[in-house]
Amino acid sequence: MKTEVELAPDAAPAFQSGFQRALFDEMSTTYGLVNLLASFGFAWWWRYQSVRALAVQPGQRVLDLMCGMGECFGFIAQKLGHGALHGLDFAPQMIARAQKRALALGRTANPAREVTVRLQDVFQIAYDAGWGNYDRLHCAFGLKTLARDQKRRVPDLLCRLLRPGGRFSFVEIAVPRSAFLRVPYLIYLRYLIPVIGRLLMGNPQNYRMLALYTTDFGAGSDLISHWQADVRLQVRTRPLCGGCACLIYGQVL
């Protein structure tokens, strides 16, 4: 059963990079807390499960795609040893906060470890200065913000960025298939999260966008079917917390 919906025509600008860049820059001061509340406190656990699915090994090269404020850097660095971690995001305020995390890791990390962030759009990655040929690729809560045609292009991106045998893992807030969970969860996202955002001195309209992106992503079934049909990839999925989040992971063949 599908849970994806058709978006209103006026929702299309919400998937344009300029709109999203301004959106996440404005949300940067309150995004972490609201994201935690939107996940009922499970955001950190979902991130951990996503990184765990990568099975990062010491010495590997890892790309954290759409890394936001670098919330997953710590989980990845724990397994990285003397390897390299690159974070990429297109929102200046988000990447500035990720840079602070990267610097903090650098002060306490193995001195041979490389932790670098870059301000760049995911589909405009420049393959210079060692950005490419990764062993692992990770993305937490960024997939839903891609336009539908971009979601279908992600397998091409994975094949360009990962070496053969390289693993990937995406975790995303999703719409549960069960009506018992779906109805109250959507009410919570659409109406209560904007109120919480306003109480935290944020713009409630910004936080309504999180519900729009989540509703468009649905349970991720169309995207998963498309990726699983790609012979270049091995794709597995696992629902988290009754389908309130979706873990999509696998490897490039």
Short mmCIF file of C-alpha atoms in Angstrom, two decimals:
data_model
loop_
_atom_site.label_atom_id
_atom_site.label_comp_id
_atom_site.label_asym_id
_atom_site.label_seq_id
_atom_site.Cartn_x
_atom_site.Cartn_y
_atom_site.Cartn_z
CA MET A 1 0.00 0.00 0.00
CA LYS A 2 1.41 3.39 -0.99
CA THR A 3 1.55 6.30 1.38
CA GLU A 4 3.06 8.81 -1.05
CA VAL A 5 0.77 11.67 -2.03
CA GLU A 6 0.49 14.12 -4.87
CA LEU A 7 1.77 17.54 -3.93
CA ALA A 8 -0.08 20.73 -4.69
CA PRO A 9 1.43 22.68 -7.62
CA ASP A 10 2.51 25.49 -5.29
CA ALA A 11 4.65 23.02 -3.33
CA ALA A 12 7.16 22.67 -6.19
CA PRO A 13 9.36 25.63 -5.09
CA ALA A 14 9.92 23.85 -1.78
CA PHE A 15 12.23 21.44 -3.61
CA GLN A 16 14.36 24.12 -5.27
CA SER A 17 17.87 24.45 -3.87
CA GLY A 18 17.67 28.23 -3.33
CA PHE A 19 14.50 27.90 -1.27
CA GLN A 20 15.93 25.05 0.79
CA ARG A 21 19.25 26.80 1.38
CA ALA A 22 17.46 29.81 2.87
CA LEU A 23 15.07 27.54 4.79
CA PHE A 24 17.74 25.51 6.55
CA ASP A 25 19.93 28.53 7.21
CA GLU A 26 17.02 30.20 9.00
CA MET A 27 16.23 27.01 10.90
CA SER A 28 19.82 26.29 11.90
CA THR A 29 19.54 27.68 15.45
CA THR A 30 16.54 25.53 16.40
CA TYR A 31 16.69 22.66 13.88
CA GLY A 32 18.53 20.21 16.13
CA LEU A 33 16.02 20.40 18.97
CA VAL A 34 12.95 20.42 16.73
CA ASN A 35 14.31 17.47 14.74
CA LEU A 36 14.71 15.60 18.02
CA LEU A 37 11.13 16.42 19.00
CA ALA A 38 9.80 15.50 15.54
CA SER A 39 11.30 12.05 16.01
CA PHE A 40 9.92 11.71 19.57
CA GLY A 41 13.51 11.74 20.81
CA PHE A 42 14.61 8.88 18.55
CA ALA A 43 16.66 10.98 16.07
CA TRP A 44 19.97 10.12 17.73
CA TRP A 45 19.08 6.41 17.76
CA TRP A 46 18.07 6.43 14.10
CA ARG A 47 21.33 8.16 13.20
CA TYR A 48 23.25 5.59 15.19
CA GLN A 49 21.45 2.70 13.45
CA SER A 50 22.18 4.25 10.07
CA VAL A 51 25.90 4.62 10.78
CA ARG A 52 25.97 1.11 12.22
CA ALA A 53 24.56 -0.26 8.95
CA LEU A 54 27.63 1.12 7.16
CA ALA A 55 30.02 -1.14 9.11
CA VAL A 56 32.76 1.50 8.92
CA GLN A 57 36.27 0.07 9.19
CA PRO A 58 39.43 1.84 10.41
CA GLY A 59 41.27 3.66 7.65
CA GLN A 60 38.30 3.99 5.31
CA ARG A 61 37.09 7.09 3.47
CA VAL A 62 33.55 8.14 4.42
CA LEU A 63 31.30 10.82 2.91
CA ASP A 64 28.47 12.21 5.04
CA LEU A 65 26.12 13.57 2.38
CA MET A 66 23.78 16.45 3.26
CA CYS A 67 25.51 16.34 6.63
CA GLY A 68 23.57 19.25 8.16
CA MET A 69 25.26 20.29 11.39
CA GLY A 70 27.48 17.20 11.48
CA GLU A 71 25.31 15.34 13.97
CA CYS A 72 26.61 11.97 12.74
CA PHE A 73 30.31 12.87 12.74
CA GLY A 74 30.86 11.47 16.23
CA PHE A 75 29.26 8.10 15.44
CA ILE A 76 31.33 7.77 12.25
CA ALA A 77 34.60 8.95 13.81
CA GLN A 78 34.36 6.32 16.57
CA LYS A 79 34.97 3.61 13.95
CA LEU A 80 37.19 5.54 11.56
CA GLY A 81 40.61 5.23 13.16
CA HIS A 82 43.11 6.97 10.88
CA GLY A 83 40.66 7.25 7.97
CA ALA A 84 38.98 10.28 6.39
CA LEU A 85 35.53 11.76 6.99
CA HIS A 86 34.15 14.34 4.57
CA GLY A 87 30.90 16.22 5.26
CA LEU A 88 28.98 18.01 2.54
CA ASP A 89 25.96 20.35 2.72
CA PHE A 90 24.71 23.35 0.73
CA ALA A 91 23.38 25.50 3.62
CA PRO A 92 26.08 27.93 4.88
CA GLN A 93 24.80 28.14 8.46
CA MET A 94 24.47 24.38 8.71
CA ILE A 95 27.97 23.76 7.36
CA ALA A 96 29.39 26.39 9.72
CA ARG A 97 28.06 24.37 12.65
CA ALA A 98 29.36 21.17 11.08
CA GLN A 99 32.78 22.82 10.81
CA LYS A 100 32.78 23.45 14.57
CA ARG A 101 32.06 19.76 15.16
CA ALA A 102 34.83 18.79 12.75
CA LEU A 103 37.30 21.03 14.57
CA ALA A 104 36.26 19.60 17.94
CA LEU A 105 36.82 16.07 16.62
CA GLY A 106 40.21 17.12 15.30
CA ARG A 107 41.31 18.27 18.74
CA THR A 108 40.46 14.95 20.37
CA ALA A 109 40.95 12.53 17.49
CA ASN A 110 43.72 10.40 16.13
CA PRO A 111 46.07 12.99 14.57
CA ALA A 112 46.17 10.94 11.38
CA ARG A 113 42.40 11.22 10.97
CA GLU A 114 41.05 13.69 8.42
CA VAL A 115 37.72 15.43 9.11
CA THR A 116 36.75 17.97 6.43
CA VAL A 117 33.54 19.75 5.46
CA ARG A 118 32.58 21.43 2.24
CA LEU A 119 29.79 23.84 1.26
CA GLN A 120 28.35 22.38 -1.94
CA ASP A 121 25.18 21.06 -3.55
CA VAL A 122 24.93 17.28 -3.61
CA PHE A 123 24.42 17.17 -7.39
CA GLN A 124 27.27 19.59 -8.11
CA ILE A 125 30.08 17.77 -6.36
CA ALA A 126 33.48 18.63 -7.79
CA TYR A 127 35.69 15.55 -7.97
CA ASP A 128 38.85 17.30 -6.89
CA ALA A 129 41.13 17.34 -3.87
CA GLY A 130 40.30 13.74 -3.03
CA TRP A 131 36.50 13.99 -3.01
CA GLY A 132 35.49 10.68 -4.53
CA ASN A 133 36.28 6.96 -4.47
CA TYR A 134 34.70 6.54 -1.04
CA ASP A 135 34.38 3.31 0.91
CA ARG A 136 31.21 4.45 2.68
CA LEU A 137 28.49 7.03 2.05
CA HIS A 138 26.03 8.15 4.71
CA CYS A 139 23.01 10.47 4.73
CA ALA A 140 20.65 11.23 7.61
CA PHE A 141 17.34 13.03 7.05
CA GLY A 142 18.37 14.65 3.76
CA LEU A 143 16.73 12.31 1.28
CA LYS A 144 13.20 13.64 1.77
CA THR A 145 14.25 17.15 0.71
CA LEU A 146 15.27 16.01 -2.78
CA ALA A 147 12.82 16.49 -5.63
CA ARG A 148 11.39 13.23 -6.97
CA ASP A 149 13.55 13.26 -10.11
CA GLN A 150 16.61 13.86 -7.92
CA LYS A 151 15.75 10.90 -5.71
CA ARG A 152 15.76 8.73 -8.82
CA ARG A 153 19.22 10.04 -9.75
CA VAL A 154 20.77 9.04 -6.43
CA PRO A 155 21.87 5.59 -7.73
CA ASP A 156 23.98 7.37 -10.38
CA LEU A 157 25.47 9.52 -7.64
CA LEU A 158 26.27 6.47 -5.52
CA CYS A 159 28.03 4.77 -8.41
CA ARG A 160 30.14 7.86 -9.06
CA LEU A 161 31.10 8.50 -5.44
CA LEU A 162 31.56 4.96 -4.11
CA ARG A 163 34.14 2.45 -5.20
CA PRO A 164 32.84 -1.03 -6.22
CA GLY A 165 31.79 -2.81 -3.06
CA GLY A 166 31.35 0.48 -1.23
CA ARG A 167 28.44 0.67 1.20
CA PHE A 168 25.77 3.33 1.64
CA SER A 169 23.17 4.06 4.28
CA PHE A 170 20.27 6.53 4.30
CA VAL A 171 17.90 7.10 7.19
CA GLU A 172 14.79 9.20 6.80
CA ILE A 173 11.74 10.21 8.81
CA ALA A 174 8.84 8.44 7.10
CA VAL A 175 5.07 8.11 7.17
CA PRO A 176 4.05 4.88 8.95
CA ARG A 177 1.97 2.46 6.90
CA SER A 178 -0.29 1.67 9.84
CA ALA A 179 -3.18 4.12 10.15
CA PHE A 180 -2.97 3.64 13.91
CA LEU A 181 0.41 5.38 13.84
CA ARG A 182 0.09 7.40 10.63
CA VAL A 183 -2.85 9.63 11.56
CA PRO A 184 -1.59 10.90 14.94
CA TYR A 185 1.97 11.17 13.62
CA LEU A 186 0.94 13.41 10.71
CA ILE A 187 -1.17 15.56 13.03
CA TYR A 188 1.87 15.92 15.27
CA LEU A 189 4.15 16.88 12.34
CA ARG A 190 1.71 19.23 10.64
CA TYR A 191 0.31 21.09 13.61
CA LEU A 192 2.30 20.58 16.81
CA ILE A 193 5.84 20.82 15.44
CA PRO A 194 5.22 24.33 13.96
CA VAL A 195 3.90 25.43 17.37
CA ILE A 196 7.02 24.05 19.05
CA GLY A 197 9.16 25.83 16.46
CA ARG A 198 7.43 29.13 17.23
CA LEU A 199 7.90 28.64 20.98
CA LEU A 200 11.61 28.18 20.30
CA MET A 201 11.65 31.55 18.50
CA GLY A 202 11.60 29.93 15.09
CA ASN A 203 9.37 30.62 12.09
CA PRO A 204 6.44 28.16 12.30
CA GLN A 205 6.05 28.21 8.52
CA ASN A 206 9.55 26.79 8.20
CA TYR A 207 8.65 23.82 10.36
CA ARG A 208 5.51 23.16 8.35
CA MET A 209 7.90 22.37 5.51
CA LEU A 210 9.21 19.38 7.46
CA ALA A 211 5.72 17.88 7.33
CA LEU A 212 5.52 18.60 3.60
CA TYR A 213 8.84 16.86 2.91
CA THR A 214 7.93 13.90 5.10
CA THR A 215 4.50 13.51 3.51
CA ASP A 216 6.03 13.60 0.04
CA PHE A 217 8.56 10.94 1.01
CA GLY A 218 5.80 8.78 2.50
CA ALA A 219 7.04 5.31 3.39
CA GLY A 220 9.65 5.62 0.63
CA SER A 221 8.15 2.69 -1.30
CA ASP A 222 8.41 4.20 -4.81
CA LEU A 223 11.99 5.29 -4.24
CA ILE A 224 12.97 1.93 -2.77
CA SER A 225 11.42 0.03 -5.69
CA HIS A 226 13.32 2.20 -8.17
CA TRP A 227 16.62 1.71 -6.38
CA GLN A 228 16.13 -2.03 -5.98
CA ALA A 229 15.50 -2.34 -9.72
CA ASP A 230 18.93 -0.83 -10.44
CA VAL A 231 21.28 -3.74 -11.23
CA ARG A 232 24.28 -1.71 -10.07
CA LEU A 233 23.09 -1.70 -6.47
CA GLN A 234 22.19 -4.13 -3.74
CA VAL A 235 19.52 -2.40 -1.64
CA ARG A 236 17.97 -3.43 1.66
CA THR A 237 15.47 -1.63 3.86
CA ARG A 238 14.38 -1.75 7.47
CA PRO A 239 11.55 0.20 9.15
CA LEU A 240 12.41 1.83 12.46
CA CYS A 241 9.94 2.47 15.28
CA GLY A 242 6.94 1.04 13.46
CA GLY A 243 7.74 2.84 10.22
CA CYS A 244 8.20 6.33 11.68
CA ALA A 245 11.63 6.16 10.07
CA CYS A 246 13.06 4.17 7.18
CA LEU A 247 16.60 2.81 6.88
CA ILE A 248 17.78 2.20 3.30
CA TYR A 249 21.20 0.61 3.01
CA GLY A 250 23.30 -1.58 0.76
CA GLN A 251 26.29 -1.52 -1.54
CA VAL A 252 27.48 -0.71 -5.03
CA LEU A 253 28.15 -3.92 -6.96
#
